[in-house]
XYZ file of C-alpha atoms in Angstrom:
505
model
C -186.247 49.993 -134.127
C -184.734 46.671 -134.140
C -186.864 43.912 -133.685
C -185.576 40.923 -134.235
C -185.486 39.450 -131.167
C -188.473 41.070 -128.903
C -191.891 40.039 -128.188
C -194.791 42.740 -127.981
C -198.217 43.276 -126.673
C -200.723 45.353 -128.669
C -204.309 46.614 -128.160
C -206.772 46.767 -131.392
C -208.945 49.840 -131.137
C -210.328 52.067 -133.999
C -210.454 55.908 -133.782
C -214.041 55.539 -133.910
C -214.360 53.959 -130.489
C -212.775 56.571 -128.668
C -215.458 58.648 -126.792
C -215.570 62.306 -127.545
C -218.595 64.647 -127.016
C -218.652 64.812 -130.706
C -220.990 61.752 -131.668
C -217.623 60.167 -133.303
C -213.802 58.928 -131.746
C -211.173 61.315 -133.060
C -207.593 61.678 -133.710
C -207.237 64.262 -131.688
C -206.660 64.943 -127.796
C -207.930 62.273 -126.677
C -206.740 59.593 -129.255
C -203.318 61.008 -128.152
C -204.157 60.656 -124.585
C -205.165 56.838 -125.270
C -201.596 56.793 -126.933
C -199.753 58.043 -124.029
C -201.863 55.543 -121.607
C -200.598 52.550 -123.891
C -196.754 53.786 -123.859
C -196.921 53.928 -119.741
C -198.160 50.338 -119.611
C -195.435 49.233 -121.860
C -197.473 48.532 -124.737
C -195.928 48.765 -127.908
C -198.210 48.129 -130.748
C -201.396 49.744 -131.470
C -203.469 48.370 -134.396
C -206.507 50.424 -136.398
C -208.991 49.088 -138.884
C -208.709 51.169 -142.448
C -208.404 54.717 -142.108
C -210.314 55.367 -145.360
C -213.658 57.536 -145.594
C -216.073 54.814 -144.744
C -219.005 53.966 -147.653
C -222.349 51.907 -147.367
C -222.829 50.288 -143.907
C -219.974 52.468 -142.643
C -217.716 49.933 -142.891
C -214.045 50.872 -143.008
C -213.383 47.718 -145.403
C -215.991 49.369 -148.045
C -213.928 52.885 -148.248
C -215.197 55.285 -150.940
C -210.811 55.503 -151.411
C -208.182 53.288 -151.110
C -205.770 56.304 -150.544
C -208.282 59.063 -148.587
C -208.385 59.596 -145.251
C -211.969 59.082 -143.078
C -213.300 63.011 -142.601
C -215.358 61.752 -139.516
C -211.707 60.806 -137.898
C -211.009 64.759 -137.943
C -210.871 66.512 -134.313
C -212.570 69.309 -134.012
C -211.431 70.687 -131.352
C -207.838 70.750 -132.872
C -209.354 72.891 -135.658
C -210.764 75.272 -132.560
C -207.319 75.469 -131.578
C -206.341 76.681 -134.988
C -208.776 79.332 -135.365
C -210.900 77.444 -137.680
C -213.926 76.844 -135.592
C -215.318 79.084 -132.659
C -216.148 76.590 -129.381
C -219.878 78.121 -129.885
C -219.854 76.660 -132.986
C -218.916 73.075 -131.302
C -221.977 72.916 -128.705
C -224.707 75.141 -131.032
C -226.971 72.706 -132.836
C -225.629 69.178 -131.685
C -227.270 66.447 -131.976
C -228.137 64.020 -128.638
C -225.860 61.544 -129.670
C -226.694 58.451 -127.666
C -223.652 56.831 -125.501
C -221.960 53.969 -126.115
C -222.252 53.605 -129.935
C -221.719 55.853 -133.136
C -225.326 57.335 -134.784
C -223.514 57.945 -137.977
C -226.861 59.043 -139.736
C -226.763 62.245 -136.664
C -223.025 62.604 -136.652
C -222.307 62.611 -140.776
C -224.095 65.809 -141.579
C -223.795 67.658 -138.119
C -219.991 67.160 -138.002
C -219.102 67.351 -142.138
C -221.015 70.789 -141.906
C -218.367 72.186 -139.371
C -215.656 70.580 -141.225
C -217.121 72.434 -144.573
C -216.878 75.501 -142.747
C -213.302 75.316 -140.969
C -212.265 74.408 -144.368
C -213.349 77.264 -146.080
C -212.089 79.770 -143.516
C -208.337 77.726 -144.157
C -208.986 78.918 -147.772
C -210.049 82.501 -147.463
C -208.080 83.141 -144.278
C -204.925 81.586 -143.987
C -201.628 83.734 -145.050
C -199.780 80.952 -145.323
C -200.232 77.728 -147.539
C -197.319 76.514 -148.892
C -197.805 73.347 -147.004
C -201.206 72.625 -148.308
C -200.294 73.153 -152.029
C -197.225 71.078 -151.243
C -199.755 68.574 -149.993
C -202.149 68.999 -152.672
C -198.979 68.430 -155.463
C -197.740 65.822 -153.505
C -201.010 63.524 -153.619
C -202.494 65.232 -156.717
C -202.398 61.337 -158.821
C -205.351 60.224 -155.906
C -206.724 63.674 -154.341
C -207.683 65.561 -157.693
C -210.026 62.381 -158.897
C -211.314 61.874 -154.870
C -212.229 65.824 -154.338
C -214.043 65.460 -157.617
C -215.603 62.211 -157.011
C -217.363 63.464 -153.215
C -218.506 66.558 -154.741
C -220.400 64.142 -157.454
C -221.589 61.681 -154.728
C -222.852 64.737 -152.604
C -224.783 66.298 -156.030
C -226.337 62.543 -156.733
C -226.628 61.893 -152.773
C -225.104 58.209 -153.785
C -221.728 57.044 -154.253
C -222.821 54.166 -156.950
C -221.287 56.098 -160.050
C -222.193 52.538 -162.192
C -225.917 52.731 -161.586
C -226.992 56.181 -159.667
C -224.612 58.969 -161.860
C -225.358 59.920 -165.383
C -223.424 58.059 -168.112
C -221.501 60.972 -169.231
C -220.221 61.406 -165.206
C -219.915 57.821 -164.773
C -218.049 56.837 -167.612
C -215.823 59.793 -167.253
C -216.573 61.868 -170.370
C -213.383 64.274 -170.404
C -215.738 67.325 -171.401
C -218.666 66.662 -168.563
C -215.649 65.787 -165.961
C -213.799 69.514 -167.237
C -217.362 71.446 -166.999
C -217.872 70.202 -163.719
C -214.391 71.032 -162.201
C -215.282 74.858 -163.729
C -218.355 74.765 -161.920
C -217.562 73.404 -158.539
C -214.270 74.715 -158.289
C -214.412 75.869 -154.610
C -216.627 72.881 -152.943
C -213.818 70.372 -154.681
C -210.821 72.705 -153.033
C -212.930 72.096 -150.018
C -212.277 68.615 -150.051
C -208.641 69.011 -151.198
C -208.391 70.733 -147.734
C -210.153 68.362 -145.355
C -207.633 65.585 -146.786
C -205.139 68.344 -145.804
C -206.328 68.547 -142.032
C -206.227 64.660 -142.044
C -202.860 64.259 -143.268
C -201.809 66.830 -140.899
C -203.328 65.454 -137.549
C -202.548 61.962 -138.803
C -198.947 62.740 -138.872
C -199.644 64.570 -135.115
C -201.116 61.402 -134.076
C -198.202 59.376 -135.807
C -195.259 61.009 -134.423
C -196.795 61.246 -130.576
C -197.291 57.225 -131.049
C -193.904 57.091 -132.393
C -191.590 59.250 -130.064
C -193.060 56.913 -127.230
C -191.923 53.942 -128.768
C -195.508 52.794 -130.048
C -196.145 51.237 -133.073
C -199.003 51.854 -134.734
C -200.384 48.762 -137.769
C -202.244 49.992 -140.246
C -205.026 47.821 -142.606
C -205.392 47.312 -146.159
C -208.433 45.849 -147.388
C -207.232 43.375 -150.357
C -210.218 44.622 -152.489
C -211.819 48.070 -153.417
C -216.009 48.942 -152.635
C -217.416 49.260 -156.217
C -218.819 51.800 -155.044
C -215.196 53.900 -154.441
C -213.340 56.377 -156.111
C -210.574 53.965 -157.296
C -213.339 51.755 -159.215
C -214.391 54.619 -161.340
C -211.079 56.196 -161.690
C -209.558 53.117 -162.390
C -211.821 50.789 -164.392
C -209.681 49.554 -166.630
C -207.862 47.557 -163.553
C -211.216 45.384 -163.206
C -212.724 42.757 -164.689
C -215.479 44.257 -166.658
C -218.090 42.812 -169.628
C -218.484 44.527 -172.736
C -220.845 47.173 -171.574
C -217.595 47.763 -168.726
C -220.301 46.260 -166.079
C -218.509 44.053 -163.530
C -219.000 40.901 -164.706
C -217.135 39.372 -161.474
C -217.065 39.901 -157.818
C -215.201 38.857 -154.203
C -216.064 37.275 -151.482
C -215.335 33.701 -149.534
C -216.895 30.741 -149.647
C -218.624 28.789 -146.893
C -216.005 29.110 -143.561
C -216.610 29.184 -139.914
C -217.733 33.116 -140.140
C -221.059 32.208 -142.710
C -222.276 29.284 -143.966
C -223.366 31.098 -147.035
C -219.948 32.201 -147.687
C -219.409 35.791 -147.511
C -220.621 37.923 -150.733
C -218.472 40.979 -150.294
C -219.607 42.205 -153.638
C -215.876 44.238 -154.876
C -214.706 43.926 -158.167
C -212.086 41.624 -159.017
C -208.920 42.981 -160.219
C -207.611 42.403 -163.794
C -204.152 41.034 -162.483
C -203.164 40.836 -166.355
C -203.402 44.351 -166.828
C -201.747 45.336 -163.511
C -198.865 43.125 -163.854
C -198.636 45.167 -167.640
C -198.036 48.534 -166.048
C -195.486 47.146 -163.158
C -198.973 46.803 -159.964
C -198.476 50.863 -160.098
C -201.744 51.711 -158.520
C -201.284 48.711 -155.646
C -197.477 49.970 -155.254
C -198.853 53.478 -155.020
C -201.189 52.412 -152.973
C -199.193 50.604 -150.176
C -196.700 54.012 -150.473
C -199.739 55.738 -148.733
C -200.367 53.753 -146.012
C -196.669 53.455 -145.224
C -196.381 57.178 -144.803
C -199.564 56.739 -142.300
C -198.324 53.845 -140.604
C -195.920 51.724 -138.937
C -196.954 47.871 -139.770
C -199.420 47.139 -142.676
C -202.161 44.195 -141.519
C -203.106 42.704 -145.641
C -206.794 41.951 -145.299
C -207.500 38.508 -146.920
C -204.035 38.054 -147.505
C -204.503 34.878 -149.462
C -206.403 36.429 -152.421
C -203.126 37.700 -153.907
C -202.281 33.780 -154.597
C -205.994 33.019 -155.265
C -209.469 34.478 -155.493
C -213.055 33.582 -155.340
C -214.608 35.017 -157.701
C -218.469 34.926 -157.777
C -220.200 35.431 -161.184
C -222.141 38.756 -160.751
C -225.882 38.700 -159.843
C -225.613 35.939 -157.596
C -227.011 36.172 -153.960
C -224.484 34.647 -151.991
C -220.862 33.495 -152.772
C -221.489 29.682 -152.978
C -220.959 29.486 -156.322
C -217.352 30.488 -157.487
C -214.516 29.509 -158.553
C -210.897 29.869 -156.940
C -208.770 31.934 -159.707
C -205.401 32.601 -159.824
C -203.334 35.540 -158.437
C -199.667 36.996 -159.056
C -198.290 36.090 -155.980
C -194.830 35.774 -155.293
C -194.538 38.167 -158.805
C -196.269 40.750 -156.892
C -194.666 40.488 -153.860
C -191.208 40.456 -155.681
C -192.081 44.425 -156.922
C -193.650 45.213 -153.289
C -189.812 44.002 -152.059
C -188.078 45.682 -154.695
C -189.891 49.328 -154.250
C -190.141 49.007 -150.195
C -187.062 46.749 -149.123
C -187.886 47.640 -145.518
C -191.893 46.925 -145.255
C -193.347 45.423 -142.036
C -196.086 43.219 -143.411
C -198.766 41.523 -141.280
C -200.613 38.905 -143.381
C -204.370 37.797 -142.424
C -203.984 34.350 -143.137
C -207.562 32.968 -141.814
C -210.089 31.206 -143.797
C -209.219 28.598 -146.193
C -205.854 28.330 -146.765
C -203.700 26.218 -148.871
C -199.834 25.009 -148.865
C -198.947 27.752 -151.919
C -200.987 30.618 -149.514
C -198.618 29.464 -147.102
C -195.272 29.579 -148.992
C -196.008 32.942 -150.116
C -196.580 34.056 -146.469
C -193.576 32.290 -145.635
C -190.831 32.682 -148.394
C -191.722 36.316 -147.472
C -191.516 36.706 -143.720
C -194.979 37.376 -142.884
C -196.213 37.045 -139.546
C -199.562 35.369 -140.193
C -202.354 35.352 -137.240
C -203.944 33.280 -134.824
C -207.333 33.428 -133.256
C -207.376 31.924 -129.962
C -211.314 31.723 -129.967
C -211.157 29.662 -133.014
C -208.258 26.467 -131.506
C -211.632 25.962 -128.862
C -212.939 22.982 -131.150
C -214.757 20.019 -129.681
C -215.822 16.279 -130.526
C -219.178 15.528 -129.757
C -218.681 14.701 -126.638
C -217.212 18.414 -125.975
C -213.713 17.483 -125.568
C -211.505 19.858 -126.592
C -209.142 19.023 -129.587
C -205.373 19.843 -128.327
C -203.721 19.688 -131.706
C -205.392 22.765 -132.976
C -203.451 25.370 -134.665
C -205.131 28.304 -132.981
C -204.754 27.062 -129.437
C -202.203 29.160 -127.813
C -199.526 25.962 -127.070
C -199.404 25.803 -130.617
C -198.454 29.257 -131.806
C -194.745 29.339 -133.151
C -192.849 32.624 -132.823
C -193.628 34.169 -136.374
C -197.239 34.865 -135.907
C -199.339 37.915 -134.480
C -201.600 36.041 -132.147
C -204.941 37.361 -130.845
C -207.611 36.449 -128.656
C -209.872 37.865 -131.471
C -210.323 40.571 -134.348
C -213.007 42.957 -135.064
C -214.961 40.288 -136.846
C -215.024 37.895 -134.278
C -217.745 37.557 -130.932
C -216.080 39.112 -127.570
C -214.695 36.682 -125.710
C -217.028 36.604 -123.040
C -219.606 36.739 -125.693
C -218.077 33.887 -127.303
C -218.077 31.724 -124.345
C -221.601 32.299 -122.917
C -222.459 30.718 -126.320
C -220.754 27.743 -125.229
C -222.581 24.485 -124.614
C -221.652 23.508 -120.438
C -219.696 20.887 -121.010
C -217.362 23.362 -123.277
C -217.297 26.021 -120.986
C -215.707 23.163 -118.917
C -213.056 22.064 -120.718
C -212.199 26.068 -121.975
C -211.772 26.804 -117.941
C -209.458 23.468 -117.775
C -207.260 24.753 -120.850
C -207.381 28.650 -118.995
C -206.659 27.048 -115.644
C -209.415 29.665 -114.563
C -212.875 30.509 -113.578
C -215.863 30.819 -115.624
C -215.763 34.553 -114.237
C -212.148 34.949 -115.342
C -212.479 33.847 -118.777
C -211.268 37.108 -120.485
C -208.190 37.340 -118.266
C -207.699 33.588 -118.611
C -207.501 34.193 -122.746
C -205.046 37.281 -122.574
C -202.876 35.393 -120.272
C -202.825 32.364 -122.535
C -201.900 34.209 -125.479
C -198.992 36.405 -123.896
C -197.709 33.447 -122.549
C -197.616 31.682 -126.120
C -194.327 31.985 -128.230
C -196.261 34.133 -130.744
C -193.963 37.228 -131.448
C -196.941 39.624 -131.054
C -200.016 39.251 -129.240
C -202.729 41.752 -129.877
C -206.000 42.207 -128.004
C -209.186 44.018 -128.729
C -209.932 46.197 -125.845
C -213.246 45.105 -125.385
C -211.643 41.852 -124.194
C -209.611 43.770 -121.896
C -212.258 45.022 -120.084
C -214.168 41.842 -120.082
C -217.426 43.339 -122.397
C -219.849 41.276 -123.489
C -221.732 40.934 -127.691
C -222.488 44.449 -126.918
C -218.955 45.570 -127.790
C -218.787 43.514 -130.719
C -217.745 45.464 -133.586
C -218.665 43.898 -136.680
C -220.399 40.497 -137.290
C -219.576 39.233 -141.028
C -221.620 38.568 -143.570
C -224.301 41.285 -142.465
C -224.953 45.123 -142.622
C -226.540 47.987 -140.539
C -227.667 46.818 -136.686
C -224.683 48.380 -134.711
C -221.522 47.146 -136.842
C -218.688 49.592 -136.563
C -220.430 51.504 -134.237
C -219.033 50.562 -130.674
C -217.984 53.494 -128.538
C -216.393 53.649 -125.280
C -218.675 54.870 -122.366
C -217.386 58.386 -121.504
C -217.231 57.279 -117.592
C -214.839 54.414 -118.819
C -211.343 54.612 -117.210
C -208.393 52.437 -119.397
C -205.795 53.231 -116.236
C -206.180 50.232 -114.162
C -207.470 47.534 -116.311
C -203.829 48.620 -118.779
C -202.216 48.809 -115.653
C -202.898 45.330 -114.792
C -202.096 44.189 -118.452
C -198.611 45.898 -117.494
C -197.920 43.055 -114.802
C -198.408 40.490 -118.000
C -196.185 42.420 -120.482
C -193.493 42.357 -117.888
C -193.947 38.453 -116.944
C -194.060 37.158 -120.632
C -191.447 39.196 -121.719
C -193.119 41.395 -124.235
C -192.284 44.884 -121.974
């Protein structure tokens, strides 16, 4: 698709918030239904947090792997279709999922059960599997160490190998590892298939989205959970003490999200060593995600020229220091194995000229959060000359009204003082009641080559569609769901009449 000279309009929705009778969104019929809405209405992009099998908090930015696929994303009712489930089997036992958000503490061991099972019928019932040992040899340097890895967390009912697992398991003893893979032989081919079922309905998904023309950006968190599969297969790529204990970990420090600073609590990557062996496992990595998607977002984009890195043990990430990054090195490798990558970077937080010329020198669309340009003096005048106010936006940047992190935008501006609400309305030429349209229309209008939306802002929802609010855990992050009465037709329909005027059709 040629690109070079077209504008587009996107909508920012994970799997999860699709509404299905199933607890969970899916990637199934009606994730390909949402698709097909989106193409009709001319939009061209559609962007999905990380895909990976989502750890503590259920956060898809702490994935147990960098290269899995989430199990929970699985539609069930495409493995009815197969043969794999009965539709008894679907409706016997369910939980009462409540409406409107995800209960992943009734969904996870309702809906892995049934996956257990359809994946065990696959094994002892179907004739043909050439394409799942193709699969299986194809993917074998990530899936043999992640099959092996759940069927540990599920036997220790914790994912925290460092702490939780015996020494022997945790450290990777070659004989305990090779006793293990004797004895659990069938529950770790169990596994191997339900990443086999997710590559295969992923590519479903994929090749719907792209046959209509759609887009679909992808996310890579910059860091790994230390919790994950790549941490204890990998160890050596980390900065570790003597004892191989982290002895450093990631986060931010104080921004506009957290005064605190945000202790995200990943390992920090030995760049020394991974520069050594040519960034395999990061070029590896990106390889997967651009055989599951279109456009890769980089999470925290800036920590591959510099890091904060918090001494381990401390309580918040106030105390760091910045440390340095490959950069342009790494970037040079990323060019040199994918000439023809579509990068997005997520340039917010504190950023600094040489951030900036890396984003730059290699193409990168950075992003802008129209919530954030709404800064006032104390008088609550609005400060024009802000880079994140729509007028301001050049053409190489994905511009949004905000991201999953962010407060809806009616949520955002019923937190406004009066006198701000004011001068947002001026700036929107709108209505206090027509503050969500107002923002969209801002934003497509701006020269900002992409413009992206959460959906919740599309339909106007308040703080309780918020997806994620930084900096904490539990409550309802990543568990917003669609209402099942909700109907997408006319409020996309209306976004139509805006792609058309603005030129992003």
């Amino acid at each position: 698709m040629d690109t070079k000279n077209r504008r587009f309009c996107g909508i920012l929705l994970h799997p999860t918030s699709l509404f299905t009778p199933y607890g969970i969104g899916d990637i199934g019929p009606g994730c390909r239904k949402f698709i097909r809405l989106l193409a009709e209405d001319g939009i061209r992009i559609w962007q999905v947090l990380p895909l990976g099998p989502t750890g503590y908090g259920n956060s898809p930015y702490a994935a147990r792997s960098s290269f899995a696929g989430n199990e929970l994303l699985l539609s069930l009712d495409d493995l009815k279709d197969q043969g794999l489930l009965l539709a008894s089997e679907l409706v016997t036992d369910r939980p009462p999922f409540p409406w409107g958000r995800v209960a992943y503490d009734m969904v996870m061991p309702w809906k892995i059960g049934l996956l257990k099972r359809a994946a065990e019928r696959f094994l002892y019932g179907a004739a043909d599997k050439g394409a799942y040992e193709a699969f299986c040899a194809d993917n074998s340097y990530w899936l043999d160490d992640y099959a092996l890895f759940m069927v540990l967390y599920e036997r220790f009912g914790d994912a925290r190998w460092h702490s939780i697992w015996p020494e022997a398991l945790g450290r990777r003893n070659s004989k305990t590892l090779a006793a293990v893979r004797k004895e659990q032989a069938k529950m770790i081919e169990v596994w191997k298939v339900l990443q086999f079922f997710f590559d295969v309905q992923w590519h479903r998904l994929k090749e719907t989205a792209n046959s209509l023309g759609i887009s679909i950006v992808g996310d890579i968190p910059i860091f790994v959970a230390p919790d994950s599969v790549d941490s204890w297969s990998h160890i050596e790529l980390f900065k570790t003490d003597e004892a191989g204990r982290y002895s450093f970990v990631s986060g931010v420090p104080p921004d506009y999200f957290s005064v605190t600073g945000q202790l995200w609590g990943n390992p920090v990557y030995d760049w020394k060593v991974m520069q050594e062996n040519g960034y395999e496992w990061w070029l590896q990595r990106l390889k997967r995600l651009q055989e599951l998607t279109d456009i890769i977002r980089i999470d925290h984009f800036r920590g591959f020229q510099a890091y904060w890195s918090v001494p381990y043990g401390n309580p918040t990430a106030e105390i760091g220091t910045w440390e340095k990054a490959p950069g342009m090195d790494f970037f040079c490798k990323v060019k040199e194995r994918f000439p023809a990558i579509r990068i997005f970077a997520e340039d917010l937080g504190v950023i600094t000229p040489d951030v900036e010329a890396l984003r730059d020198s290699n193409g990168f669309p950075g992003m802008r959060i129209a919530q954030f340009g709404f800064t006032f003096d104390a008088g609550g005048k609005l400060h024009p000359y802000d880079t994140f106010l729509p007028h301001n936006y050049g053409e190489r940047c994905v511009a949004y009204t905000g991201t999953h992190d962010n407060q809806t935008v009616k949520g955002w501006f019923e937190d406004l003082k009066e006198k701000e609400k004011k001068q947002v309305c001026s700036y929107l030429g709108c209505t206090k009641q027509d503050v969500c349209a107002g923002m969209v229309k801002a934003v497509m209008q701006s020269h900002a080559r992409y413009a992206i939306f959460p959906l919740q802002d599309i339909l106007g929802l308040g703080d309780e569609a918020r997806m994620n609010t930084p900096a904490t855990c539990g409550g309802h992050n990543w568990a917003w769901q669609l209402m099942p009465e909700a109907d997408l037709t006319p409020v996309l329909s209306d976004l139509r009449e805006k792609i058309f005027l603005y030129g992003r059709m």
